[in-house]
mmCIF file of C-alpha atoms (C1' of nucleotides) in Angstrom:
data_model
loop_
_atom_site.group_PDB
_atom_site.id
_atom_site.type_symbol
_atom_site.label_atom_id
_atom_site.label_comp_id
_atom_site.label_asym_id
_atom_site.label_seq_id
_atom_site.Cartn_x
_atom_site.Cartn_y
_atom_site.Cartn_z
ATOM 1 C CA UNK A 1 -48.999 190.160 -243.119
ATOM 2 C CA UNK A 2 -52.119 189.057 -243.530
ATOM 3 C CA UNK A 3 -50.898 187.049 -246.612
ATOM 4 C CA UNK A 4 -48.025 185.227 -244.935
ATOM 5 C CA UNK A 5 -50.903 183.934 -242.528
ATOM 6 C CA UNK A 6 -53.168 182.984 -245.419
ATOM 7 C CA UNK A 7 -50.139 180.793 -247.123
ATOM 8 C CA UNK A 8 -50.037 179.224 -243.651
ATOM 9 C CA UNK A 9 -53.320 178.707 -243.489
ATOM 10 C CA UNK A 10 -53.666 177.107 -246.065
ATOM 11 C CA UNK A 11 -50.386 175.307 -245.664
ATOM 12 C CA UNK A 12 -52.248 173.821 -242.700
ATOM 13 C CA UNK A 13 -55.536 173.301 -245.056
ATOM 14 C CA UNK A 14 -53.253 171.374 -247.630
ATOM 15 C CA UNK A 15 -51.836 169.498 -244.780
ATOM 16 C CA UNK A 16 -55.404 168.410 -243.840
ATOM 17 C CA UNK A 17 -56.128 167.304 -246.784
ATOM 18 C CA UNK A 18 -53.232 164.938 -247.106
ATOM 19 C CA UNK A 19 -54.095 163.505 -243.529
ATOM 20 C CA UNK A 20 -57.411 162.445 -244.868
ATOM 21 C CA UNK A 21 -56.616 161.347 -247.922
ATOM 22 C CA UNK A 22 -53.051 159.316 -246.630
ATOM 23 C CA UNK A 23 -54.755 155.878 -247.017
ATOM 24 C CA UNK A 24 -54.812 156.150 -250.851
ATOM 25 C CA UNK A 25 -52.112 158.189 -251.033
ATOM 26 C CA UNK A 26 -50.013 156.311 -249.713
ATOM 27 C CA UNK A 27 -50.409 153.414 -252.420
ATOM 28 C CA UNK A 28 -49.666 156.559 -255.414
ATOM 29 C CA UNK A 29 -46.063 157.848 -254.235
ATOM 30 C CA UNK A 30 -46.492 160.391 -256.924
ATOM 31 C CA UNK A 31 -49.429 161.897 -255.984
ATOM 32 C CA UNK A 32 -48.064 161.619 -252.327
ATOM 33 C CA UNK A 33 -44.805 163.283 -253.279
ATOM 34 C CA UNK A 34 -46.347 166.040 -254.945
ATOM 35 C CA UNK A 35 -48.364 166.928 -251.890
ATOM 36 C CA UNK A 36 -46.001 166.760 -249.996
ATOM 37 C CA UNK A 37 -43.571 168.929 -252.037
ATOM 38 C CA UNK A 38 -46.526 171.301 -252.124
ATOM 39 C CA UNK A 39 -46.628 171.872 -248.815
ATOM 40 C CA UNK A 40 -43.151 172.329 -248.264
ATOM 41 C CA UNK A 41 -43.286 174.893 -250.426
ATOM 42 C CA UNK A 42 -46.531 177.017 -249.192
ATOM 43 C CA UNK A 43 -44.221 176.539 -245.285
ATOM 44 C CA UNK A 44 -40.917 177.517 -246.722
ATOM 45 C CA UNK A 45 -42.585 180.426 -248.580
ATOM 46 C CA UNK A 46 -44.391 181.598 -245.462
ATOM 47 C CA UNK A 47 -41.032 181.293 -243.755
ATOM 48 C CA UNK A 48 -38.974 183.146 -246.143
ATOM 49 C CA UNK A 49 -41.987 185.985 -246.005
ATOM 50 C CA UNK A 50 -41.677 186.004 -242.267
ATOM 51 C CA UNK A 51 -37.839 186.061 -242.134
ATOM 52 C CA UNK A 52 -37.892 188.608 -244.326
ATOM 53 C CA UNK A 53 -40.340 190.943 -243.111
ATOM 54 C CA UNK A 54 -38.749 194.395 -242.328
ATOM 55 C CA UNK A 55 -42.087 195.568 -240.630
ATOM 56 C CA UNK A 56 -41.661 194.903 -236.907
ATOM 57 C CA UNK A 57 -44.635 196.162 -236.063
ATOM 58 C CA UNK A 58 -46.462 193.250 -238.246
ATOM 59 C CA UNK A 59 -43.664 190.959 -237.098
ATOM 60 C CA UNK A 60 -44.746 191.221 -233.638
ATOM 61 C CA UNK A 61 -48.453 191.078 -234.494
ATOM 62 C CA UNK A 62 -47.929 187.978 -236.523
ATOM 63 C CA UNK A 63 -45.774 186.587 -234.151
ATOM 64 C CA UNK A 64 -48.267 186.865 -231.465
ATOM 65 C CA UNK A 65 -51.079 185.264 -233.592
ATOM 66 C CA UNK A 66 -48.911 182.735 -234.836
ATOM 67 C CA UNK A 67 -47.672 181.982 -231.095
ATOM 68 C CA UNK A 68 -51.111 182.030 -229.322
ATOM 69 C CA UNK A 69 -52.245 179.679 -232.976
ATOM 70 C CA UNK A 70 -49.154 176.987 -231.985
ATOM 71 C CA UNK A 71 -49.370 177.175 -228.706
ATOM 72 C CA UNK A 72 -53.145 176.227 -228.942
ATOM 73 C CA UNK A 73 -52.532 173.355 -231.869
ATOM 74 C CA UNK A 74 -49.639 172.424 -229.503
ATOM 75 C CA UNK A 75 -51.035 171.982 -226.449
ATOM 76 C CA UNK A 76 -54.285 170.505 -228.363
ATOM 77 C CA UNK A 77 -52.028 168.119 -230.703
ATOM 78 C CA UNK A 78 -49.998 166.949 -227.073
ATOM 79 C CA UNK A 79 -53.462 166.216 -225.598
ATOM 80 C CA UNK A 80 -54.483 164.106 -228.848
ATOM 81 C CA UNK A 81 -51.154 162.456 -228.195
ATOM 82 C CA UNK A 82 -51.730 161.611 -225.024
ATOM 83 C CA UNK A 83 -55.140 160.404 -225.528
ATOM 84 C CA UNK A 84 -53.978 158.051 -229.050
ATOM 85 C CA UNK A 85 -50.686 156.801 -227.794
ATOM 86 C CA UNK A 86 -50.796 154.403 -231.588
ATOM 87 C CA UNK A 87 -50.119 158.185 -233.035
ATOM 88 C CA UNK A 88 -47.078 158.870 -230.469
ATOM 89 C CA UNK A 89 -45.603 156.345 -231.877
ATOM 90 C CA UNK A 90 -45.784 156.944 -235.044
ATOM 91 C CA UNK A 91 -44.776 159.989 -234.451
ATOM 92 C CA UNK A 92 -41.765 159.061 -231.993
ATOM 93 C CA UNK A 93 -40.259 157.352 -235.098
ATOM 94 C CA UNK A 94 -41.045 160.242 -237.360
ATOM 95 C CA UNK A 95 -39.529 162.912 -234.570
ATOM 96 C CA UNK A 96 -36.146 161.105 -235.266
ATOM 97 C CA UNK A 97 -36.293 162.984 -238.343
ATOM 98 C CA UNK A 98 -37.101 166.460 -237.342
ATOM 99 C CA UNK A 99 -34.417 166.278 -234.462
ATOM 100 C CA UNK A 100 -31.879 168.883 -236.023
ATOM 101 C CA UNK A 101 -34.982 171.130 -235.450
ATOM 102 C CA UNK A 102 -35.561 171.939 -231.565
ATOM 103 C CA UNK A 103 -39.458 172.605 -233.367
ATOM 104 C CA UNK A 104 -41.452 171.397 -235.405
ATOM 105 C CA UNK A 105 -43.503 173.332 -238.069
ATOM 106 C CA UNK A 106 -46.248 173.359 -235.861
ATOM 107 C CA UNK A 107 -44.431 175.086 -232.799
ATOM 108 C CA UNK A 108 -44.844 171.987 -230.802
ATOM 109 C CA UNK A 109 -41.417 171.545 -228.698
ATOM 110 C CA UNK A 110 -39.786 168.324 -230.109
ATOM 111 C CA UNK A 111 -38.100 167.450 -226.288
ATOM 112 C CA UNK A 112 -40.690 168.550 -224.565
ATOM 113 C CA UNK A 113 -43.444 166.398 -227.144
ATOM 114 C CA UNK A 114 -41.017 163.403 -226.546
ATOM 115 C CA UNK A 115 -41.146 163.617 -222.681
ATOM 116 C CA UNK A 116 -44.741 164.177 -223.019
ATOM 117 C CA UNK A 117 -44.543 160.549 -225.093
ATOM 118 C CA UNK A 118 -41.865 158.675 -223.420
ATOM 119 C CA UNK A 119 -43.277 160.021 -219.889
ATOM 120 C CA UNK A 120 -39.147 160.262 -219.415
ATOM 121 C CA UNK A 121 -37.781 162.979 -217.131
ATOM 122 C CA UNK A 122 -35.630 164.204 -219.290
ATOM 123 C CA UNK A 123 -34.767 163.789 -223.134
ATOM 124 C CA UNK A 124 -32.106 165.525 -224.521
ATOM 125 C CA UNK A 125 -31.523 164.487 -228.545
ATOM 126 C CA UNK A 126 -28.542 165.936 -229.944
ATOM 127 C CA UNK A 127 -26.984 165.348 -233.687
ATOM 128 C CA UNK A 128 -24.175 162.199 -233.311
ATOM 129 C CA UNK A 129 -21.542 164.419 -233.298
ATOM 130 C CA UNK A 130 -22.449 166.278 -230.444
ATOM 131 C CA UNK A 131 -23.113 163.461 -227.979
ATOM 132 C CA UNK A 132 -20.418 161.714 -225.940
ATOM 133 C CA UNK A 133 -21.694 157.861 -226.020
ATOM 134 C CA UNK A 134 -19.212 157.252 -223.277
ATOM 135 C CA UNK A 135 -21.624 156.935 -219.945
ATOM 136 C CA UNK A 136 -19.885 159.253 -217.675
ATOM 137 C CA UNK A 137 -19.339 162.762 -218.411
ATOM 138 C CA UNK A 138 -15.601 162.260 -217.232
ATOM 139 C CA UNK A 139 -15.158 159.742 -220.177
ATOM 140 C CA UNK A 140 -13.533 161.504 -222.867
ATOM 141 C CA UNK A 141 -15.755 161.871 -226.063
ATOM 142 C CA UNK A 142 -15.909 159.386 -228.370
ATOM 143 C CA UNK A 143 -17.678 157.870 -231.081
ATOM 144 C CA UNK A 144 -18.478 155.767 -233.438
ATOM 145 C CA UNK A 145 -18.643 156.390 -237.172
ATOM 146 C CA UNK A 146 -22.480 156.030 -238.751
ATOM 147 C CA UNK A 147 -24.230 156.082 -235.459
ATOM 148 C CA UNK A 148 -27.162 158.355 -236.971
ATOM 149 C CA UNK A 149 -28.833 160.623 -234.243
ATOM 150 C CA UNK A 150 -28.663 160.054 -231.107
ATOM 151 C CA UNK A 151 -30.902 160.470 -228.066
ATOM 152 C CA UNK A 152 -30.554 159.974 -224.737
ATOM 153 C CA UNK A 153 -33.221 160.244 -222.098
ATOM 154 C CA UNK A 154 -33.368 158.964 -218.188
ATOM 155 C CA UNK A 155 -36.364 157.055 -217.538
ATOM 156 C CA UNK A 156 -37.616 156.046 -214.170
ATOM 157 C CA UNK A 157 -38.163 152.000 -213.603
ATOM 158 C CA UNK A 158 -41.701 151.152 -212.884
ATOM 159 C CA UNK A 159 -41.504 148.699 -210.414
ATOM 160 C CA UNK A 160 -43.821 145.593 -209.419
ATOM 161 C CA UNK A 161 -43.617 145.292 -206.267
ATOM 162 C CA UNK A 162 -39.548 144.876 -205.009
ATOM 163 C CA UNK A 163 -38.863 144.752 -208.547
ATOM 164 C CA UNK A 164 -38.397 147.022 -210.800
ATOM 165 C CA UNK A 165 -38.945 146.927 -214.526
ATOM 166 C CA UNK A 166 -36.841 147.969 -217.620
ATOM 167 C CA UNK A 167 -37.645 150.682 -219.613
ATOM 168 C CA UNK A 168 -39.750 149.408 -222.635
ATOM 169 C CA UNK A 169 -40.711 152.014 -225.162
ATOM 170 C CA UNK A 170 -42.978 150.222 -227.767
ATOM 171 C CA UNK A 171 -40.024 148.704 -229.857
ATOM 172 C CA UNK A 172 -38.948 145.145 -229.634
ATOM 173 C CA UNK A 173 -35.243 145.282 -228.969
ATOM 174 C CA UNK A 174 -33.158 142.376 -229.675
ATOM 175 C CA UNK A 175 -30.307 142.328 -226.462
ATOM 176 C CA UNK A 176 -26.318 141.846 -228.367
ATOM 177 C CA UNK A 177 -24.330 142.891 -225.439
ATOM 178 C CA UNK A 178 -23.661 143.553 -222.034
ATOM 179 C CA UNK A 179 -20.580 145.202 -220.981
ATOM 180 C CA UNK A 180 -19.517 146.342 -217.730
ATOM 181 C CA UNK A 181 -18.739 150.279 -217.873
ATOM 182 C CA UNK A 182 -15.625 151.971 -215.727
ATOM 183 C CA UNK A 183 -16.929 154.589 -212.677
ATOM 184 C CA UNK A 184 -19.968 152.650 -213.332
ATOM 185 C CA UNK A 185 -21.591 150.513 -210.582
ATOM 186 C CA UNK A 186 -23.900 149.138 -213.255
ATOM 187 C CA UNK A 187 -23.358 146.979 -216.396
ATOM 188 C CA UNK A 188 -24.843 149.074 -220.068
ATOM 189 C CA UNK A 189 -26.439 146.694 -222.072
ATOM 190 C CA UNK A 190 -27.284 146.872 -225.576
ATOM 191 C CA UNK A 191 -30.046 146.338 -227.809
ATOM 192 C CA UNK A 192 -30.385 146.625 -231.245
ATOM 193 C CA UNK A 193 -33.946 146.437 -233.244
ATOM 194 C CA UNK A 194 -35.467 142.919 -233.373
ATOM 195 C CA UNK A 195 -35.979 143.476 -237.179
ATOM 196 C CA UNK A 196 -32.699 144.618 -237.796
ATOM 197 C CA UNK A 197 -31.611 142.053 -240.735
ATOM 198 C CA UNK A 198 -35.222 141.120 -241.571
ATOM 199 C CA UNK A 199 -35.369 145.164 -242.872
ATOM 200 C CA UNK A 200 -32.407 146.549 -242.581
ATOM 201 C CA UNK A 201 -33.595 148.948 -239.416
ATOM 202 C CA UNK A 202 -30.750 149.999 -237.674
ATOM 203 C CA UNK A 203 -32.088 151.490 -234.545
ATOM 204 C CA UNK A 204 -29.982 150.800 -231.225
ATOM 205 C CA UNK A 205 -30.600 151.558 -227.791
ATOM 206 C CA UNK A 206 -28.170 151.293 -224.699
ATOM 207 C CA UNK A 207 -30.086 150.759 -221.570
ATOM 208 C CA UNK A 208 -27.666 151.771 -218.186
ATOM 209 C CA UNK A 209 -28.463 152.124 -214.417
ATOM 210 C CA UNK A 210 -27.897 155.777 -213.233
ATOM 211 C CA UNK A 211 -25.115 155.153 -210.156
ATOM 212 C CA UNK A 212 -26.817 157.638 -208.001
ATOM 213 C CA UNK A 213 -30.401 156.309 -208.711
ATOM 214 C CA UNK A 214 -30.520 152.506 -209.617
ATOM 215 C CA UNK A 215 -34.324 153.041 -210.062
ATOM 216 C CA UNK A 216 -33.687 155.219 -213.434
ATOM 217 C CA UNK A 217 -32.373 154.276 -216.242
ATOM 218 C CA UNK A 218 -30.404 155.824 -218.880
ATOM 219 C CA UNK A 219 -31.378 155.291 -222.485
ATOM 220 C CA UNK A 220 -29.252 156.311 -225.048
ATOM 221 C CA UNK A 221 -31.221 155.727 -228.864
ATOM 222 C CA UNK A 222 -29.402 155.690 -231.823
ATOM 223 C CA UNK A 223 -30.285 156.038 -235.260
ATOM 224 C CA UNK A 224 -33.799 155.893 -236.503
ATOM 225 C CA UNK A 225 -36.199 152.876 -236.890
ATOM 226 C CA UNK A 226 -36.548 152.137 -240.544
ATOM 227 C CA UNK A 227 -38.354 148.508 -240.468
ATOM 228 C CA UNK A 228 -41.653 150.956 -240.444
ATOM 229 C CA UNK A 229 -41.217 152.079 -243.984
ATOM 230 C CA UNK A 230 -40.831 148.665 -245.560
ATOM 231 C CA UNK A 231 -43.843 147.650 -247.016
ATOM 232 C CA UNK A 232 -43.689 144.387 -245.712
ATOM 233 C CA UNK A 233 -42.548 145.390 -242.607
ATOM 234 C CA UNK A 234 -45.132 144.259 -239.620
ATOM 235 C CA UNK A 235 -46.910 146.864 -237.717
ATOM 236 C CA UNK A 236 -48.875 146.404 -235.118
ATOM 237 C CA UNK A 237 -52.629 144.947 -234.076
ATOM 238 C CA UNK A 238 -55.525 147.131 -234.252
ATOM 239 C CA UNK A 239 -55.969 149.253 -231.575
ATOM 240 C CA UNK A 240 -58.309 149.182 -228.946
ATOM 241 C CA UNK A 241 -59.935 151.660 -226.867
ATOM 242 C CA UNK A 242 -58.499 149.352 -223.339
ATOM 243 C CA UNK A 243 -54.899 149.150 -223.813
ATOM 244 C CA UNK A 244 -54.427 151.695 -221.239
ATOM 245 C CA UNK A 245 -53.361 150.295 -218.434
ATOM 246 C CA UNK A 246 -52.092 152.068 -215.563
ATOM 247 C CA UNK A 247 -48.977 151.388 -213.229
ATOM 248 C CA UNK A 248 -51.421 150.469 -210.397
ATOM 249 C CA UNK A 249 -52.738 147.668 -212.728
ATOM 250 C CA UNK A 250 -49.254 146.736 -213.953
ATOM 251 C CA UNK A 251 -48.704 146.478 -210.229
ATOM 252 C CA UNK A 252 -51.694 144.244 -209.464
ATOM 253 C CA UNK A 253 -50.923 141.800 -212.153
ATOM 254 C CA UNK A 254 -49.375 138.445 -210.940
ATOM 255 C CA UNK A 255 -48.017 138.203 -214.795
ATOM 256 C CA UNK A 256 -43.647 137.597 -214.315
ATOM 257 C CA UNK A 257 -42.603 140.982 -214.260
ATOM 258 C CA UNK A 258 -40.009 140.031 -217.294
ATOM 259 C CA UNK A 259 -42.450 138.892 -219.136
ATOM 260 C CA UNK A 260 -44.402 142.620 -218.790
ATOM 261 C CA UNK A 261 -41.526 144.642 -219.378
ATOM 262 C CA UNK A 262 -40.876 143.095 -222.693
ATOM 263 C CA UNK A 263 -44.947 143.458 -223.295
ATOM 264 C CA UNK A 264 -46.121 146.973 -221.968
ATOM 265 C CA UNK A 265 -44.996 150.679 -221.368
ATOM 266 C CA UNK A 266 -43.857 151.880 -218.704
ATOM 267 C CA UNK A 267 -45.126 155.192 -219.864
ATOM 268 C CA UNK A 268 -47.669 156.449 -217.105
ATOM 269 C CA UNK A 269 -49.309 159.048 -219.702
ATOM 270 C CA UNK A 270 -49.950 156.752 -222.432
ATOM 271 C CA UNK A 271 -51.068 153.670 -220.485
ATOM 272 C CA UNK A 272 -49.515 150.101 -220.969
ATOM 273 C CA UNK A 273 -49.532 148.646 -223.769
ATOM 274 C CA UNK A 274 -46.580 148.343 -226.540
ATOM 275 C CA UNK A 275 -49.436 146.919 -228.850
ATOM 276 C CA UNK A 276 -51.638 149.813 -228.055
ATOM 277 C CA UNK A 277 -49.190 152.600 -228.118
ATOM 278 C CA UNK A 278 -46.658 151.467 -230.762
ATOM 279 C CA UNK A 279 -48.440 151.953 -233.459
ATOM 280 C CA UNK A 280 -46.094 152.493 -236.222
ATOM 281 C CA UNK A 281 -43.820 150.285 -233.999
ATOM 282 C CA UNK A 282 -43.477 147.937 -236.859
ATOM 283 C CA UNK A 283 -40.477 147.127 -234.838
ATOM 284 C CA UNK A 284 -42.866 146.967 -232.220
ATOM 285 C CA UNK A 285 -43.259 143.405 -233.026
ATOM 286 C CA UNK A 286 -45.108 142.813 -230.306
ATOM 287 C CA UNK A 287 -47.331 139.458 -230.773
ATOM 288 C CA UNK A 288 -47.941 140.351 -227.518
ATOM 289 C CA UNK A 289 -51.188 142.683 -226.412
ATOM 290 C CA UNK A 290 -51.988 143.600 -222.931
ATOM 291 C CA UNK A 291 -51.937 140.655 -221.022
ATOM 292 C CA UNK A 292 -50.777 138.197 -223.537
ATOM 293 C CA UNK A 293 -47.046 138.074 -223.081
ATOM 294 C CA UNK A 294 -46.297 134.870 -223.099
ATOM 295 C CA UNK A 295 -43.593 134.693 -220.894
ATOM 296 C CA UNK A 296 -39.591 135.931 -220.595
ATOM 297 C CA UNK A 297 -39.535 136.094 -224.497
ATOM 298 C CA UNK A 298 -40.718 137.150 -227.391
ATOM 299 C CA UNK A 299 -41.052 134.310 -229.029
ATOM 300 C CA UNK A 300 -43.792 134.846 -231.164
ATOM 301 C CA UNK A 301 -42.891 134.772 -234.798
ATOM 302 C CA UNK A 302 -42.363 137.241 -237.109
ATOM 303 C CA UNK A 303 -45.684 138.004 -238.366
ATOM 304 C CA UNK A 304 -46.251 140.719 -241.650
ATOM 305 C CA UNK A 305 -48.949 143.065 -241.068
ATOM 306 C CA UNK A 306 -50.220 145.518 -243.623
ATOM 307 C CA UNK A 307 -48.381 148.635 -243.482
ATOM 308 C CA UNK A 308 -49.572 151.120 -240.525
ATOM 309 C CA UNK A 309 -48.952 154.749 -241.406
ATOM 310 C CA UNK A 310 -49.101 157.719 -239.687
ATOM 311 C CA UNK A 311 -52.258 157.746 -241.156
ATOM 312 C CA UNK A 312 -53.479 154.580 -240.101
ATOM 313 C CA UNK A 313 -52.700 154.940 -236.456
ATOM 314 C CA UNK A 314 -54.593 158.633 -236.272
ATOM 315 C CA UNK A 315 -57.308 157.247 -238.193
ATOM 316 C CA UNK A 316 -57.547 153.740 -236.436
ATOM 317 C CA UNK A 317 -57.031 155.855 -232.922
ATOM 318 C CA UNK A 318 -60.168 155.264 -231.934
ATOM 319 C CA UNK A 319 -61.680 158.774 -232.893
ATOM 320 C CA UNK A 320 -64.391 158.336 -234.897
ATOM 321 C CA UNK A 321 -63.640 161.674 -236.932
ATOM 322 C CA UNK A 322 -60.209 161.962 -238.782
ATOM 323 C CA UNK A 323 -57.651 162.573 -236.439
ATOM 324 C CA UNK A 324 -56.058 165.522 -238.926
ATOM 325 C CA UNK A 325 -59.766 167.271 -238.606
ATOM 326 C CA UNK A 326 -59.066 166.570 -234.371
ATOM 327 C CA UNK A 327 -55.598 167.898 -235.048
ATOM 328 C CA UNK A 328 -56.776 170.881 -236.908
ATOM 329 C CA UNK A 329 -59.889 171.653 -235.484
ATOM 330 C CA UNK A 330 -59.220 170.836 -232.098
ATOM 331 C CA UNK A 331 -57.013 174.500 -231.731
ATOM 332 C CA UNK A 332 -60.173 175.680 -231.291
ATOM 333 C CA UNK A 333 -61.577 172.812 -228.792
ATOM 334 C CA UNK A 334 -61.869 173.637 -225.345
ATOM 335 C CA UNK A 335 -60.069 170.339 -224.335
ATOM 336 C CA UNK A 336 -61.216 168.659 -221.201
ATOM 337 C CA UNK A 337 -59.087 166.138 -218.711
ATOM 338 C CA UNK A 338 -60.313 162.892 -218.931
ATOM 339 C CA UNK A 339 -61.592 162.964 -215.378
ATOM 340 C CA UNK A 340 -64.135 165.133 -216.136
ATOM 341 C CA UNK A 341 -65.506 163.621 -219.553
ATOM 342 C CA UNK A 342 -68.315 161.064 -219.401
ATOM 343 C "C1'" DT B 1 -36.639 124.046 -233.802
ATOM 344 C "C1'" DG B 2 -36.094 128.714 -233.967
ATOM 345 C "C1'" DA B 3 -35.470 132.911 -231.638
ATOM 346 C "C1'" DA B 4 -33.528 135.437 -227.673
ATOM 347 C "C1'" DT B 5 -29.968 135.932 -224.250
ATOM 348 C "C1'" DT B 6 -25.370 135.413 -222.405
ATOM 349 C "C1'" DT B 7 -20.684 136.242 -222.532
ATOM 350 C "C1'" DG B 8 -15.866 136.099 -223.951
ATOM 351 C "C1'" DA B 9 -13.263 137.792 -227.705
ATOM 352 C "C1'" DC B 10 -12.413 141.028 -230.986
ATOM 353 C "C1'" DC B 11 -12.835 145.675 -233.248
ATOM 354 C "C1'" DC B 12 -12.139 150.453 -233.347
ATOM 355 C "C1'" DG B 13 -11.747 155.372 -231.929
ATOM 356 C "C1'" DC B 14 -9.204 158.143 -229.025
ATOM 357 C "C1'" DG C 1 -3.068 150.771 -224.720
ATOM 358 C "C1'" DC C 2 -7.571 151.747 -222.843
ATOM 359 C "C1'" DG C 3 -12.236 151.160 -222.897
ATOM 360 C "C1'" DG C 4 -16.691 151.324 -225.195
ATOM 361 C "C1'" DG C 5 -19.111 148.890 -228.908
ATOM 362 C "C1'" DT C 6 -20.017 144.743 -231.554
ATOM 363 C "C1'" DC C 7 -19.673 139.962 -232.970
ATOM 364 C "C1'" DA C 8 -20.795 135.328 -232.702
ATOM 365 C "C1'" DA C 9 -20.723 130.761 -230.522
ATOM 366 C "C1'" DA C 10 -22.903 128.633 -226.752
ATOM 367 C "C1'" DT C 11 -26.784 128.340 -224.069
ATOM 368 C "C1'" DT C 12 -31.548 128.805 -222.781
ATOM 369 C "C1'" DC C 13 -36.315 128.519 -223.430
ATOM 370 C "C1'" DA C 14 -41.043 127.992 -225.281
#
DNA sequence: TGAATTTGACCCGC
DNA sequence: GCGGGTCAAATTCA
């Protein structure tokens, strides 16, 4: 037993490692590969040990550990999250891949991590075949071929004043339809990523008005954001420590509430800003920061930034120590709200 | 001038 | 054939 928890150990040590030494890694895809082929095995090994194990006894002890262990990274690596919102959206982009799972490696729930990012009320991200695109569940199922995964999640509208705001979550969406939707009192419109034929990223979005609450949207995703992992793909402005802003300050701007929506989040947890908190958001193309939209539009042009990894946006996150050590370590943190730091 | 939005027409799965 | 999804020309806007 106590050997399956020392290969996940140092699984977790390994993992470390790689987190702090991602910059230059990430210039050797070797080196990287290996790594991360390393780790995969010392997990899959600990897995196989665990799935294995006949002793129940030792199977409840380590399960136990190992659930008090997650549940403490978890809760630790959801505060982080909430705290570096350039690393939740990284890691939005990077859930897309783990969705088959309902968890991650590190016991951290994938929904409930993505309601914790998206601030949505509910996220429910289900393989393509399993999801009915149709709007209403009296639609009969149907789909189109190559749609990737799929995830759909309600969102409430922030409003400004009388009116109330789009869902924005980090990306910059380029609108291709509109299309008025049977048993539907609302039109769905949809969106496709603004870097779509620049690199090939194929991310979609529909965006629909729930009939029985106009205030909340619907937001179906579909397939994965790829403009990211091009190497000339842009990524986003450095990160500051004040591109929180909350919905009380959205609602005191006098900035065109179009203009705001295309600019900030709408995400109550991770503050305002699509600059701030879309980190890997290369498709965040926002040449807009907190309170520099420039108007209805994105019309800023396409600008290449140096790639921003996962690595990047934990280690540019404002944390002065790597973010993997805060990840890691911080299991062991007694965490405080932010309302009683300082 | 270039990029985003609008919108009617067309495509495609059921 | 229906209806959701996508295309692409026209339009808008900075």
């Amino acid at each position: 037993m106590d050997e399956i928890i020392s290969l996940i150990l140092h699984g977790c040590e390994l993992a470390r490692v790689l987190g702090e030494t991602l910059p230059n890694l990430a210039t050797q895809p070797d080196s990287l590969f290996n790594s991360l082929e390393e780790i995969t095995k010392i997990f899959g090994s600990a897995k196989e040990r665990v799935l294995h194990s006949q002793d129940s006894s030792s199977s409840s002890y380590l399960h136990n550990t190992l659930t008090l262990e997650h549940q403490q990274i978890g809760t630790s690596v959801e505060q982080w999250l909430r705290s570096n919102p350039q690393a939740m959206d990284i890691i939005q982009t990077q859930l897309a891949a783990d969705r088959n799972d309902a968890k991650i490696s590190g016991g951290i729930d994938i929904r409930g991590l993505e309601a914790a990012v998206r601030g949505s009320q509910a996220v429910d991200v289900v393989p393509a075949s399993d999801v009915n695109i149709a709007s209403s569940s009296s639609q009969r199922p149907r789909q189109r071929k190559d749609q990737g995964l799929i995830s759909k999640m309600t969102v409430p509208a922030p409003r400004i004043g009388n009116t109330e705001i789009p869902p924005e979550d980090g990306f910059t969406w380029r609108k291709y339809g509109q299309k008025e939707i049977i048993n539907s009192r609302f039109p769905r419109s949809y969106y496709r990523c603004t870097h779509q034929k620049l690199y090939n990223c194929l991310a979609k979005k529909h965006v629909q008005r729930l009939d029985d609450d106009p205030s909340t949207f619907e937001v179906t995703y579909i397939g994965e954001h790829t403009c990211h992992m091009s190497a000339t793909a842009p990524s986003i402005l450095t990160p500051t420590a004040d591109h929180h802003i909350t919905q009380d300050q959205m609602a005191a701007t006098t900035e065109p509430p179009t203009s705001r929506w295309l600019s900030m989040d709408f995400n109550p947890i991770r503050g305002g800003s699509s600059s701030g908190g879309m980190i890997g958001g290369s498709c965040g193309g926002g040449a807009d920061d907190v309170g520099t939209s420039t108007g209805t539009r994105y019309t800023g042009k396409e600008v290449d930034f140096p790639v921003m990894d996962l690595a990047d946006a934990m280690f540019n996150s404002g944390s002065s120590s790597s973010s993997m050590d805060f990840i890691f370590s911080s299991a062991e943190r007694t965490w405080e709200p932010d309302d009683k730091k300082n």
